[in-house]
Short mmCIF file of C-alpha atoms in Angstrom, two decimals:
data_model
loop_
_atom_site.label_atom_id
_atom_site.label_comp_id
_atom_site.label_asym_id
_atom_site.label_seq_id
_atom_site.Cartn_x
_atom_site.Cartn_y
_atom_site.Cartn_z
CA MET A 1 152.69 58.73 17.95
CA VAL A 2 155.22 57.78 20.65
CA ILE A 3 155.30 54.29 22.20
CA GLU A 4 157.44 53.15 25.12
CA ILE A 5 159.81 50.25 24.52
CA LEU A 6 159.54 47.34 26.94
CA ASN A 7 162.03 44.60 27.76
CA LYS A 8 161.40 40.86 27.58
CA ASN A 9 160.04 40.94 31.14
CA GLY A 10 157.40 43.51 30.19
CA LEU A 11 159.09 46.33 32.12
CA LYS A 12 159.69 49.86 30.81
CA THR A 13 163.18 50.53 29.51
CA GLY A 14 162.89 54.32 29.57
CA ARG A 15 163.32 54.48 25.81
CA LYS A 16 160.60 55.48 23.34
CA ILE A 17 160.02 55.13 19.64
CA LYS A 18 158.12 57.49 17.39
CA PHE A 19 156.05 56.23 14.48
CA ASN A 20 156.41 58.51 11.47
CA TYR A 21 154.47 56.41 8.98
CA ASN A 22 152.54 58.10 6.27
CA PHE A 23 149.67 55.75 7.07
CA ILE A 24 146.80 56.98 4.98
CA SER A 25 146.21 59.58 2.32
CA ASN A 26 144.08 62.55 3.32
CA ASN A 27 142.07 62.31 0.12
CA ILE A 28 140.67 58.86 1.07
CA LYS A 29 137.59 58.87 3.31
CA ILE A 30 137.23 56.66 6.38
CA LYS A 31 134.35 54.72 4.83
CA THR A 32 136.49 54.00 1.78
CA LYS A 33 139.37 52.79 3.93
CA ASN A 34 137.09 50.47 5.90
CA HIS A 35 135.69 49.06 2.66
CA LEU A 36 139.21 48.41 1.37
CA ILE A 37 139.96 46.51 4.58
CA TYR A 38 136.83 44.42 3.97
CA LEU A 39 137.88 43.68 0.38
CA GLU A 40 141.41 42.70 1.38
CA ILE A 41 140.25 40.36 4.16
CA LYS A 42 137.68 38.86 1.79
CA ARG A 43 140.44 38.27 -0.79
CA PHE A 44 142.72 36.66 1.82
CA LEU A 45 140.05 34.25 3.07
CA ALA A 46 138.90 33.42 -0.46
CA ALA A 47 142.47 32.53 -1.46
CA LYS A 48 142.61 29.96 1.34
CA ARG A 49 139.67 28.02 -0.08
CA GLN A 50 140.69 24.95 -2.07
CA GLY A 51 137.74 24.89 -4.45
CA SER A 52 138.28 21.16 -5.03
CA HIS A 53 134.69 20.17 -4.25
CA GLN A 54 132.95 18.37 -7.10
CA THR A 55 130.09 15.94 -7.69
CA LYS A 56 129.51 13.86 -10.79
CA SER A 57 126.97 15.08 -13.27
CA ARG A 58 124.94 12.85 -15.56
CA SER A 59 127.64 12.89 -18.24
CA GLN A 60 130.31 11.72 -15.80
CA ILE A 61 128.44 8.69 -14.44
CA GLN A 62 129.41 5.29 -15.85
CA GLY A 63 126.45 3.31 -17.17
CA SER A 64 124.39 2.40 -20.20
CA ASN A 65 122.90 5.09 -22.39
CA LYS A 66 120.06 2.77 -23.36
CA LYS A 67 116.56 4.02 -22.64
CA ILE A 68 115.07 1.90 -19.84
CA GLN A 69 111.58 1.61 -21.30
CA LYS A 70 109.50 2.91 -24.15
CA GLN A 71 108.40 6.50 -24.10
CA LYS A 72 104.71 5.57 -24.14
CA GLY A 73 102.48 2.60 -23.51
CA SER A 74 103.97 1.25 -20.28
CA GLY A 75 101.62 3.13 -17.99
CA ASN A 76 104.60 4.49 -16.03
CA ALA A 77 106.26 7.87 -16.06
CA ARG A 78 108.74 8.61 -18.80
CA LYS A 79 112.29 7.52 -18.01
CA GLY A 80 115.64 8.05 -19.67
CA ASP A 81 118.76 5.97 -19.07
CA ILE A 82 120.05 4.58 -15.79
CA LYS A 83 122.16 7.74 -15.24
CA ASN A 84 119.02 9.83 -14.76
CA PRO A 85 119.54 12.09 -11.70
CA LEU A 86 116.18 10.90 -10.33
CA PHE A 87 117.54 7.35 -9.89
CA VAL A 88 119.77 6.13 -7.07
CA GLY A 89 123.36 6.23 -8.33
CA GLY A 90 122.49 8.73 -11.05
CA GLY A 91 124.18 12.05 -11.69
CA ARG A 92 123.60 15.06 -9.49
CA ILE A 93 121.71 18.12 -10.74
CA PHE A 94 123.46 21.47 -10.29
CA GLY A 95 126.10 19.97 -7.99
CA PRO A 96 129.29 21.82 -6.98
CA VAL A 97 132.13 21.91 -9.50
CA LYS A 98 135.83 22.73 -9.20
CA ARG A 99 136.50 26.44 -9.21
CA LYS A 100 138.92 29.10 -8.01
CA TYR A 101 137.73 31.59 -5.42
CA ASN A 102 140.66 33.98 -5.91
CA LEU A 103 139.84 37.68 -6.00
CA LYS A 104 142.16 40.16 -7.67
CA LEU A 105 143.16 43.35 -5.85
CA ASN A 106 146.00 45.66 -6.72
CA LYS A 107 148.94 46.17 -4.36
CA LYS A 108 147.87 49.70 -3.48
CA ILE A 109 144.58 48.50 -1.97
CA LYS A 110 146.36 45.82 0.06
CA LYS A 111 148.84 48.35 1.41
CA ILE A 112 146.19 50.92 2.31
CA ALA A 113 144.26 48.21 4.20
CA ILE A 114 147.33 47.20 6.24
CA LYS A 115 148.33 50.83 6.91
CA THR A 116 144.82 51.70 8.09
CA LEU A 117 144.71 48.71 10.44
CA PHE A 118 148.06 49.70 11.95
CA TYR A 119 146.74 53.23 12.34
CA TYR A 120 143.67 51.96 14.22
CA LYS A 121 145.88 49.84 16.48
CA LEU A 122 148.10 52.83 17.21
CA ILE A 123 145.34 55.27 18.16
CA ASN A 124 143.69 52.59 20.34
CA LYS A 125 147.02 51.81 22.06
CA GLN A 126 146.95 48.18 21.00
CA ILE A 127 150.60 47.97 19.96
CA LYS A 128 153.43 46.88 22.30
CA ILE A 129 157.10 47.31 21.34
CA ILE A 130 159.50 44.77 22.87
CA GLU A 131 163.30 44.81 22.90
CA PRO A 132 164.89 42.14 20.69
CA PHE A 133 165.34 38.88 22.57
CA MET A 134 166.14 35.27 21.73
CA LEU A 135 164.93 32.32 23.78
CA LYS A 136 167.77 29.90 24.50
CA THR A 137 165.32 27.08 25.10
CA ILE A 138 161.68 26.33 24.41
CA SER A 139 159.74 27.78 27.33
CA SER A 140 155.99 28.40 27.29
CA LYS A 141 156.32 29.65 30.86
CA THR A 142 158.49 32.57 29.69
CA ILE A 143 155.93 33.66 27.09
CA LYS A 144 153.08 33.35 29.56
CA LYS A 145 155.01 35.40 32.11
CA LEU A 146 155.61 38.16 29.54
CA LEU A 147 151.96 38.28 28.43
CA ASN A 148 150.76 38.31 32.05
CA LYS A 149 153.16 41.16 32.81
CA LEU A 150 151.67 43.09 29.89
CA ASN A 151 148.19 42.18 31.17
CA ILE A 152 147.12 40.89 27.75
CA PHE A 153 147.36 37.11 28.21
CA LYS A 154 143.64 36.48 27.65
CA LYS A 155 143.47 38.62 24.49
CA LYS A 156 144.19 37.57 20.90
CA ILE A 157 147.81 38.48 20.21
CA LEU A 158 149.91 38.75 17.06
CA ILE A 159 153.70 38.77 17.55
CA ILE A 160 155.56 40.35 14.64
CA THR A 161 159.24 39.44 14.12
CA ASN A 162 161.77 40.11 11.39
CA LYS A 163 163.26 36.63 11.26
CA ARG A 164 162.37 33.05 12.09
CA ASP A 165 162.70 32.10 15.75
CA LYS A 166 162.03 28.40 16.35
CA ASN A 167 162.17 28.61 20.14
CA LEU A 168 159.72 31.51 20.18
CA TYR A 169 157.38 29.66 17.82
CA PHE A 170 157.41 26.39 19.79
CA SER A 171 157.11 28.28 23.09
CA SER A 172 153.93 30.07 22.03
CA ARG A 173 152.15 27.48 19.91
CA ASN A 174 150.43 25.98 22.97
CA PHE A 175 148.48 29.23 23.37
CA GLN A 176 145.52 29.31 20.99
CA ASN A 177 145.24 33.10 21.25
CA VAL A 178 148.86 33.76 20.19
CA LYS A 179 150.17 33.80 16.64
CA ILE A 180 153.65 34.65 15.30
CA ILE A 181 154.22 36.18 11.90
CA ASN A 182 157.46 37.01 10.09
CA ILE A 183 157.56 40.33 8.22
CA ARG A 184 159.95 38.93 5.62
CA ASN A 185 157.39 36.28 4.72
CA GLY A 186 154.68 38.93 4.42
CA ILE A 187 151.96 40.20 6.72
CA ASN A 188 148.25 40.34 5.97
CA SER A 189 145.22 42.36 7.01
CA TYR A 190 143.33 39.35 8.33
CA ASP A 191 145.86 38.48 11.05
CA ILE A 192 146.23 42.14 12.06
CA ALA A 193 142.46 42.70 12.26
CA LYS A 194 141.87 39.44 14.12
CA ALA A 195 144.44 40.22 16.83
CA TYR A 196 143.46 42.54 19.66
CA TYR A 197 147.08 43.40 20.49
CA LEU A 198 150.19 43.54 18.33
CA ILE A 199 153.57 42.80 19.88
CA ILE A 200 156.37 44.04 17.64
CA LYS A 201 160.04 43.40 18.22
CA GLU A 202 162.06 46.62 18.13
CA ASN A 203 164.42 45.33 15.43
CA SER A 204 161.37 44.64 13.21
CA ILE A 205 160.28 48.28 13.10
CA LYS A 206 162.69 49.18 10.28
CA TYR A 207 161.49 46.27 8.10
CA LEU A 208 157.88 47.15 8.85
CA GLU A 209 158.41 50.80 7.96
CA ASN A 210 160.15 49.92 4.70
CA MET A 211 157.37 47.52 3.74
CA LEU A 212 154.58 50.02 4.45
CA ASN A 213 156.26 52.97 2.76
CA LYS A 214 157.62 51.06 -0.24
CA ARG A 215 155.85 51.94 -3.48
#
């Protein structure tokens, strides 16, 4: 698929780039690909959970182990020690405990998920290629002008670069619908799926292609 390259002002440069990615294997069905995307996004979100929630059970509460009253003869219900979960300040029954939510997926599944998402973005014309540019100063106005020129300012946008650009980051962080991701630090299915448009710097295409086609 051929995509026109735009400059930093959102205007056509007259140059085009052709994507020759071997995105998805022919022996994998669409339903399978979509399910792999689901698994990869589920893994990504699960890995972000801390799992540090915990309540104290009966064995973790400080207090006497002495039985409060006799088992029989008092005319009251049977009671254990003061740490009984039925008492105020007692342990909690079946409360949350520390755990890891991590899910294990092999690298092949992760790569197929990312490739498929890029393929969907390509066929739906949701990818914009921009010439490499560096902001000399922090300027949110410049980013807003570019996005308005592309007519995508109100959409969720993911900007993909091949190196860290502080001015670009600080210029776009005021926009809640814009996120910047560095290929060298890794890209993920969740950010790609969440964004409606992808803006890719031209000098990032080579890194992206190597990452997707690397075994």
